Short mmCIF file of C-alpha atoms in Angstrom, two decimals:
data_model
loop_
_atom_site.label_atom_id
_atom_site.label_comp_id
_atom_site.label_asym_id
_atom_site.label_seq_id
_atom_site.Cartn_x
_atom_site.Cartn_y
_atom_site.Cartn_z
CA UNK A 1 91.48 -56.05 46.24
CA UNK A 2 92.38 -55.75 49.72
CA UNK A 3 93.25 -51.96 49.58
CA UNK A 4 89.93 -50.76 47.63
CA UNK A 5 87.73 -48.79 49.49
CA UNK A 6 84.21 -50.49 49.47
CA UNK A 7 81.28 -48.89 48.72
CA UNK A 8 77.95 -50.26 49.81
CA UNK A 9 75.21 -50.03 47.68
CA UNK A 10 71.13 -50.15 48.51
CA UNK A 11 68.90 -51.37 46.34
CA UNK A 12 71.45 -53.04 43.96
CA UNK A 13 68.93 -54.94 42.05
CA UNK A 14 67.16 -51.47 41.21
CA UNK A 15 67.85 -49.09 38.61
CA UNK A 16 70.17 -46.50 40.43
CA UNK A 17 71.58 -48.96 43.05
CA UNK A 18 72.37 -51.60 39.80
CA UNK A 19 73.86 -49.39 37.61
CA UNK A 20 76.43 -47.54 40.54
CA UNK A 21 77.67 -51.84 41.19
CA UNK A 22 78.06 -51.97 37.07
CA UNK A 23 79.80 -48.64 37.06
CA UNK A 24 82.09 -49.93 39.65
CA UNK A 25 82.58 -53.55 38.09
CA UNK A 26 83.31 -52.28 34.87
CA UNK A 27 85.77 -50.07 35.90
CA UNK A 28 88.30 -51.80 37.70
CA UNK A 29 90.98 -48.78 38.47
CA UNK A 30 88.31 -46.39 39.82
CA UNK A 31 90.06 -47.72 43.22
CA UNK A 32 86.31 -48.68 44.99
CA UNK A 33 84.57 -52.28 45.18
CA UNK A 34 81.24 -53.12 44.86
CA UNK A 35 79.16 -54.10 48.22
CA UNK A 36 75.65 -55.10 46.66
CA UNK A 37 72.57 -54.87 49.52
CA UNK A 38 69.70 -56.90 48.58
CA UNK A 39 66.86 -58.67 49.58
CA UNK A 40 67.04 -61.82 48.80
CA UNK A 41 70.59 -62.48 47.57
CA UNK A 42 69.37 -65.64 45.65
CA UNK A 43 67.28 -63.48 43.33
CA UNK A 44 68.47 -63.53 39.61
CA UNK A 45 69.46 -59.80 39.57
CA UNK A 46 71.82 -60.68 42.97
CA UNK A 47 73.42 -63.41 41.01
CA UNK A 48 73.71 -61.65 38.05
CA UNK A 49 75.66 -59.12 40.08
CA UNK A 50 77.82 -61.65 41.95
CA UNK A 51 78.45 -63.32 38.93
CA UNK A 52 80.20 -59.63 37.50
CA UNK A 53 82.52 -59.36 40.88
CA UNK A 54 79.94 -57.84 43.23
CA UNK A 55 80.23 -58.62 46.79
CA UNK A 56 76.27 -59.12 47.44
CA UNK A 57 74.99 -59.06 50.93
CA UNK A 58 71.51 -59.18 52.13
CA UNK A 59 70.01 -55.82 53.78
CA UNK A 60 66.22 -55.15 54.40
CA UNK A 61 65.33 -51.12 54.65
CA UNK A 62 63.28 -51.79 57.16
CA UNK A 63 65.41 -53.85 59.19
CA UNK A 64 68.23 -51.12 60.72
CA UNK A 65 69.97 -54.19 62.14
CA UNK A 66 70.73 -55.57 58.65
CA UNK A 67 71.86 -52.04 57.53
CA UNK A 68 74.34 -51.60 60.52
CA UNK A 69 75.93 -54.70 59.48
CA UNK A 70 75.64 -53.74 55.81
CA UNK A 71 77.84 -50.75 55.96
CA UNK A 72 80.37 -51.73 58.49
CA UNK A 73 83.11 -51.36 57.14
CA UNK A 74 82.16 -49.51 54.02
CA UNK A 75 84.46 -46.35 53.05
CA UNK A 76 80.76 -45.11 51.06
CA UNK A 77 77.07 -45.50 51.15
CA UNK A 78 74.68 -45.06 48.25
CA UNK A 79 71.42 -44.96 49.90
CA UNK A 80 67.92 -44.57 48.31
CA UNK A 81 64.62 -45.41 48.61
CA UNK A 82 62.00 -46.74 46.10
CA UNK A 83 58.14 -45.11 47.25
CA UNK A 84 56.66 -46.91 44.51
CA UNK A 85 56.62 -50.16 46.42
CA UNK A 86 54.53 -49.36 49.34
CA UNK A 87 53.33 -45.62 48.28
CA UNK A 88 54.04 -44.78 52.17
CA UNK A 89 55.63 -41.76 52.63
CA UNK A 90 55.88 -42.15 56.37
CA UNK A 91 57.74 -45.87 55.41
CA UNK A 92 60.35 -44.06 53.14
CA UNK A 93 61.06 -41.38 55.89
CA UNK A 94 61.81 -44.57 58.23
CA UNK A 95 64.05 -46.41 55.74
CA UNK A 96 66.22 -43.25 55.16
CA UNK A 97 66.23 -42.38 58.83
CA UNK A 98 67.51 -46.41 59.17
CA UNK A 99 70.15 -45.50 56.65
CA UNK A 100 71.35 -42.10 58.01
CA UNK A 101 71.89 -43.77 61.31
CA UNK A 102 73.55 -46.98 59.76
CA UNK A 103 76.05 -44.62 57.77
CA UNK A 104 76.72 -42.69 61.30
CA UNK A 105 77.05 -45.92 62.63
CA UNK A 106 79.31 -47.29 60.95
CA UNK A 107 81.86 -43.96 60.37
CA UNK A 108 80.98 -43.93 56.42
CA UNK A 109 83.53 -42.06 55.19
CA UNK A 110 80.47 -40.31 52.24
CA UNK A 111 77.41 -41.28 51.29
CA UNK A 112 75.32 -40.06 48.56
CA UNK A 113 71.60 -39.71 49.34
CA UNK A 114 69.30 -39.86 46.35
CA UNK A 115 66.84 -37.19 47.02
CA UNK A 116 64.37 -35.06 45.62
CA UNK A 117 62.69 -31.59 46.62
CA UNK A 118 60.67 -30.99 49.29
CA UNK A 119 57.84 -29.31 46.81
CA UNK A 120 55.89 -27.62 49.90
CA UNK A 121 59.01 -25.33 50.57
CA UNK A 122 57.60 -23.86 46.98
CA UNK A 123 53.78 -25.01 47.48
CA UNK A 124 52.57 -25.03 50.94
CA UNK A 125 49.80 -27.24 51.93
CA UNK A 126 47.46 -23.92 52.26
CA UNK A 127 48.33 -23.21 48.46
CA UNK A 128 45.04 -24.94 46.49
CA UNK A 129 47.19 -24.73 43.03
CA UNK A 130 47.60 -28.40 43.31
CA UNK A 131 45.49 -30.80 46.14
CA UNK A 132 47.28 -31.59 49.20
CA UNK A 133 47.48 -35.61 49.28
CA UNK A 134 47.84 -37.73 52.40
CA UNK A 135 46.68 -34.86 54.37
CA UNK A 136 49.88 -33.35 54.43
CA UNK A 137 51.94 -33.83 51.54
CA UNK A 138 51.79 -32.04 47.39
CA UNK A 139 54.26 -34.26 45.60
CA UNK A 140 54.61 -37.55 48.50
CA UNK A 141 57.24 -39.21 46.60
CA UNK A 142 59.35 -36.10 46.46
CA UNK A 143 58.32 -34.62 49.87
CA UNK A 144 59.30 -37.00 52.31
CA UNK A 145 62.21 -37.40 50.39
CA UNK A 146 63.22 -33.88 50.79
CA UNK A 147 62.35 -33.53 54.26
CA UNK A 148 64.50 -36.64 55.16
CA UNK A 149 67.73 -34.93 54.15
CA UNK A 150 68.02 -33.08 57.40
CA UNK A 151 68.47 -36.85 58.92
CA UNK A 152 71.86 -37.17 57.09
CA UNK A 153 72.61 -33.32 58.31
CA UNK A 154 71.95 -33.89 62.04
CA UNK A 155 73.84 -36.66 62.46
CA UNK A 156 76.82 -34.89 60.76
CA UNK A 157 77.10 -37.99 58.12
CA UNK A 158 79.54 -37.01 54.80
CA UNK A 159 77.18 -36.64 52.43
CA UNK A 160 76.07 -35.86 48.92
CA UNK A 161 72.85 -34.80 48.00
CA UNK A 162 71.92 -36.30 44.26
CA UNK A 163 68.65 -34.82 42.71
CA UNK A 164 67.90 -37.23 40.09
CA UNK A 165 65.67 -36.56 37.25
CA UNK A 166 62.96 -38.20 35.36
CA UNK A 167 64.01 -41.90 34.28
CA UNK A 168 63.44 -42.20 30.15
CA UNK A 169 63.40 -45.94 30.79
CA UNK A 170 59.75 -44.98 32.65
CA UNK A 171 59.07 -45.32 29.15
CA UNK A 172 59.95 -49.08 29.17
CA UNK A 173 58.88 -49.84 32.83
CA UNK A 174 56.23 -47.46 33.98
CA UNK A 175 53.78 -47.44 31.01
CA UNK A 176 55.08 -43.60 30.58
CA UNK A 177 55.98 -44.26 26.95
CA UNK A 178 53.75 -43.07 23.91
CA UNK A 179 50.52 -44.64 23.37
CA UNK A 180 48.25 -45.41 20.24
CA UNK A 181 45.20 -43.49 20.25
CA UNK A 182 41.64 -44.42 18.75
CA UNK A 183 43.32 -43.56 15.44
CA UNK A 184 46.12 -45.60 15.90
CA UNK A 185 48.62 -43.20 16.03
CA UNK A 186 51.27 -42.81 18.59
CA UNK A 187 50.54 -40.09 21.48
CA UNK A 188 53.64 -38.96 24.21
CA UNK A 189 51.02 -37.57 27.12
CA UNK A 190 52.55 -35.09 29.77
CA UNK A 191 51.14 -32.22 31.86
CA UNK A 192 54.08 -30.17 30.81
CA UNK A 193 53.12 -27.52 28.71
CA UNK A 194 55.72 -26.26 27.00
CA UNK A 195 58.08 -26.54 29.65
CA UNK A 196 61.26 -28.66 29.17
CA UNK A 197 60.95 -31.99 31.55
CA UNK A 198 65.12 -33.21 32.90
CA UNK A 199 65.07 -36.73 31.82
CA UNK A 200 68.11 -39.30 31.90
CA UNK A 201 69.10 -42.66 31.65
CA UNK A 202 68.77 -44.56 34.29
CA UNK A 203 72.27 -46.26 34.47
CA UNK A 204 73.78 -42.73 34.20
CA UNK A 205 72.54 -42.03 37.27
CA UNK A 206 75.20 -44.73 38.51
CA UNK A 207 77.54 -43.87 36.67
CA UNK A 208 77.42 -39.91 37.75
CA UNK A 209 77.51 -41.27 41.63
CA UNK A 210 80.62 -43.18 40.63
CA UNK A 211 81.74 -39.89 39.15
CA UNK A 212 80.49 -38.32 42.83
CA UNK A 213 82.91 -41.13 44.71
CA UNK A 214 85.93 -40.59 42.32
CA UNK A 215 86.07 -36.50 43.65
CA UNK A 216 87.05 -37.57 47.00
CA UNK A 217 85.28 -34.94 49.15
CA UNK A 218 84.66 -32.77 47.02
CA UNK A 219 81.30 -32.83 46.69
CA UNK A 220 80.47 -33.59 50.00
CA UNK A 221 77.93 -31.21 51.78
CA UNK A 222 76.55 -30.23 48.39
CA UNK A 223 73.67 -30.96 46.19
CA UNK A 224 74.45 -32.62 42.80
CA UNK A 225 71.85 -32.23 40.22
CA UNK A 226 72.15 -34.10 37.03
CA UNK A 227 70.34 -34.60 34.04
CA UNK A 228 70.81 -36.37 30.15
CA UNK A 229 69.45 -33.43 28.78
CA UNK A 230 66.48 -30.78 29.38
CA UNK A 231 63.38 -31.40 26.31
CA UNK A 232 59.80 -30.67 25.94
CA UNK A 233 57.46 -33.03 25.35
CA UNK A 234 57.46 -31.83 21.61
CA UNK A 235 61.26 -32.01 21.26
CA UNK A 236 60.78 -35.64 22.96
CA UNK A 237 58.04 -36.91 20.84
CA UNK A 238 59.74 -35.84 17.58
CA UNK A 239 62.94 -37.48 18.52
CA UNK A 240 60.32 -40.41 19.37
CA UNK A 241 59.14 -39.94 15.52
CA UNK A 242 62.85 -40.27 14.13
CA UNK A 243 64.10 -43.55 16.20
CA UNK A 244 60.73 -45.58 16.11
CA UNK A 245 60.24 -44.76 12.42
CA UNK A 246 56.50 -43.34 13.16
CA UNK A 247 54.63 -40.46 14.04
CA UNK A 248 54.43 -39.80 17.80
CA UNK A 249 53.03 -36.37 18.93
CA UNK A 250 53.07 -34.30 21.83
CA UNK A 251 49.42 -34.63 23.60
CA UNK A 252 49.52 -32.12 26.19
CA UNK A 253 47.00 -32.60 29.03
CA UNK A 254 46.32 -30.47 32.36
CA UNK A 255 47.67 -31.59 35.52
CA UNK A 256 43.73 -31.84 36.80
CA UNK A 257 43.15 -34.36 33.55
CA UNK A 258 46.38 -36.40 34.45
CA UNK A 259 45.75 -36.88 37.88
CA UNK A 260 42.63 -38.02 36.96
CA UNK A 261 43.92 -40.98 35.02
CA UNK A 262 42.75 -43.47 38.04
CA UNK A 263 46.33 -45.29 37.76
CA UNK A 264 48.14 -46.05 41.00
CA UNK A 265 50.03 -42.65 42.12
CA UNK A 266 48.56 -40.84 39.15
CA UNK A 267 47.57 -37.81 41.69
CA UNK A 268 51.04 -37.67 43.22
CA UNK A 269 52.89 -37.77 39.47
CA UNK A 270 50.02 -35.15 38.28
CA UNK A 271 51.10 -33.22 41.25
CA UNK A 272 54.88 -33.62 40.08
CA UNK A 273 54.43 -32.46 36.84
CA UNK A 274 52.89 -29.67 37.37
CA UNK A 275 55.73 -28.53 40.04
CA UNK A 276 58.20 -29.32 37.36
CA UNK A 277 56.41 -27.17 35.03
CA UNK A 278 55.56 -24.10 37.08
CA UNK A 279 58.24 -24.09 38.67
CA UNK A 280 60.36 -25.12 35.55
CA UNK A 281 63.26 -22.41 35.56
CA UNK A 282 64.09 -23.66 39.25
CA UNK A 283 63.79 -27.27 38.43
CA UNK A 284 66.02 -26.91 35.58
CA UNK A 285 68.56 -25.00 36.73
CA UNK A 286 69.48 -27.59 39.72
CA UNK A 287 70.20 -30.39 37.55
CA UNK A 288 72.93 -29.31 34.58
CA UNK A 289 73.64 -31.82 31.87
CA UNK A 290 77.07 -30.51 32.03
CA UNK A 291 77.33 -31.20 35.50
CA UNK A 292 76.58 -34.77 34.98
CA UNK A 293 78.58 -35.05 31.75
CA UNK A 294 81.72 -34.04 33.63
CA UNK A 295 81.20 -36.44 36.13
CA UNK A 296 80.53 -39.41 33.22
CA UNK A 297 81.78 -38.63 30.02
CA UNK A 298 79.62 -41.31 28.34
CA UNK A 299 76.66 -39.84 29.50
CA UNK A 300 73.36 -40.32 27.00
CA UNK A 301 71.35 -37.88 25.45
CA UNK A 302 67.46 -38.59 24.42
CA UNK A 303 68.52 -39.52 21.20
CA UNK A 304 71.32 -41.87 22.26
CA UNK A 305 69.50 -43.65 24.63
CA UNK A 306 66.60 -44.74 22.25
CA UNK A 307 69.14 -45.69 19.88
CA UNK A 308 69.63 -47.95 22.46
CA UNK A 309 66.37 -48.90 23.57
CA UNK A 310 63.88 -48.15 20.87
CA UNK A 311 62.76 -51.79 20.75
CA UNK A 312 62.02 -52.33 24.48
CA UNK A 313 59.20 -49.20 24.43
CA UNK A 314 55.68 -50.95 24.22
CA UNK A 315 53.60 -49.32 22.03
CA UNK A 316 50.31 -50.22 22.70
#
């Protein structure tokens, strides 16, 4: 144990940050423990974790004190931040900043920043092809995201930039699965066209940043895209049709009808969409299943993964 590089890991109890400690756990050779920030370290996710070999430590993003601490010591950082709690772009900027300067801090070794685009490098805030939200974001969950990289590059911090892709358990968690209609028949709704939407499983997103870790620094200074696979929403919805045992068909909708769903963030994921889709050849091309596969050989396609997780879709 004693001469295993740690890695600390943010938001442990959360999709990404929970299935990098798993990875790690469950593979006892890779050479790295498992540093699990959280919270509230009496949670039942942190004990769950402790209870697989996870050293779990408690670590507030918006407490740079707790961070410092967090990481000393640490060969690697796996930092992230999760907008949907607080939908505060200027907050996320903050908590990466916090991180950036922890990782410095401490003399992390690499870290591995899960990022996204910075959409108005494409989109400016002048261009009226999607609204500008916030005053002076397109996609905020993306955007500050993006921008945020550069604190990482100024401080001359090791690191890997991972563009993630679109989680298929939203499907289970974020009421993004397919609904039943007035007829009763199962609808997958997307503003996507016929544009293929990156999608993967959420623990392979762990799994690939293990991958990341393994390589040494080889991937450090670079951006890593990675995706399960590339679909459309036809290709997903018939693969929906085989696994659940039911019709389910594509309903495509206009960016300007989904953001006008009235949920919580429905402008900013309209807003999203539509980026993915326009600028769909771009998007795409940054995040190669084979890329990801060679970094975790068990990685899932569509199909696999609702093998998997068929029953935990609500279909309502």
């Amino acid at each position: 144990m004693a001469d295993k590089k740690v890695i600390a890991v943010v938001g442990a109890t959360g999709a990404q940050g929970g299935g990098l400690v798993r990875a790690i756990v469950n593979d006892p050779g890779s050479g790295f423990v498992a540093r699990a920030l959280t919270r509230d370290v009496n949670s039942d996710k942190a004990k769950a974790l402790a209870k697989l070999g996870a050293e779990v430590v408690a670590a507030n993003l918006d407490d740079a004190e707790s961070l410092k601490r967090a990481f000393t010591g640490a060969y690697g950082a796996f930092c992230l931040t999760n907008f949907w709690e607080h939908f505060s772009p200027e907050k996320e900027y903050a908590q990466v900043k916090a991180q950036a300067d922890a990782a410095k801090q401490a003399g992390v070794q690499h870290a591995i920043w899960s990022t996204l685009e910075d959409t108005r490098k494409r989109v400016p805030l002048t261009d009226n092809r999607m609204p500008t939200l916030m005053g002076k974001y397109k996609v905020p969950h993306f955007d500050a995201k993006g921008e945020a990289d550069q604190e990482f590059t100024k401080l001359g911090v090791p690191t890997t930039f991972l563009l993630t892709s679109f989680y298929w358990d939203n499907m289970i968690f974020f009421g993004m699965g397919p609904k039943k209609g007035p007829d009763g028949a199962l609808a997958l709704t997307l503003p996507m066209a016929d544009k293929k939407l990156p999608g993967i499983a959420a623990e392979d997103i762990g799994k690939c940043a293990l991958g990341i870790f393994k390589q040494g620094r080889e991937y450090i200074g670079k951006r890593v895209g990675i995706a399960g696979e590339h679909l459309t929403g036809a290709e997903m919805a018939e693969a929906m049709t085989k696994a659940l045992g039911q019709p389910v068909r594509y309903n495509e909708v206009t960016p300007e009808v989904y953001r006008g769903f009235g949920f919580p963030g429905a402008d900013d994921l309209g807003n999203m969409f539509q980026f993915k889709r326009d600028f769909n050849d771009l998007f795409c091309g940054a995040r190669n299943p084979s890329v990801a596969r060679s970094l975790n050989p068990g990685l899932l396609t569509f199909e696999a993964w609702l093998a998997q997780n068929k029953s935990r879709i609500p279909l309502t």
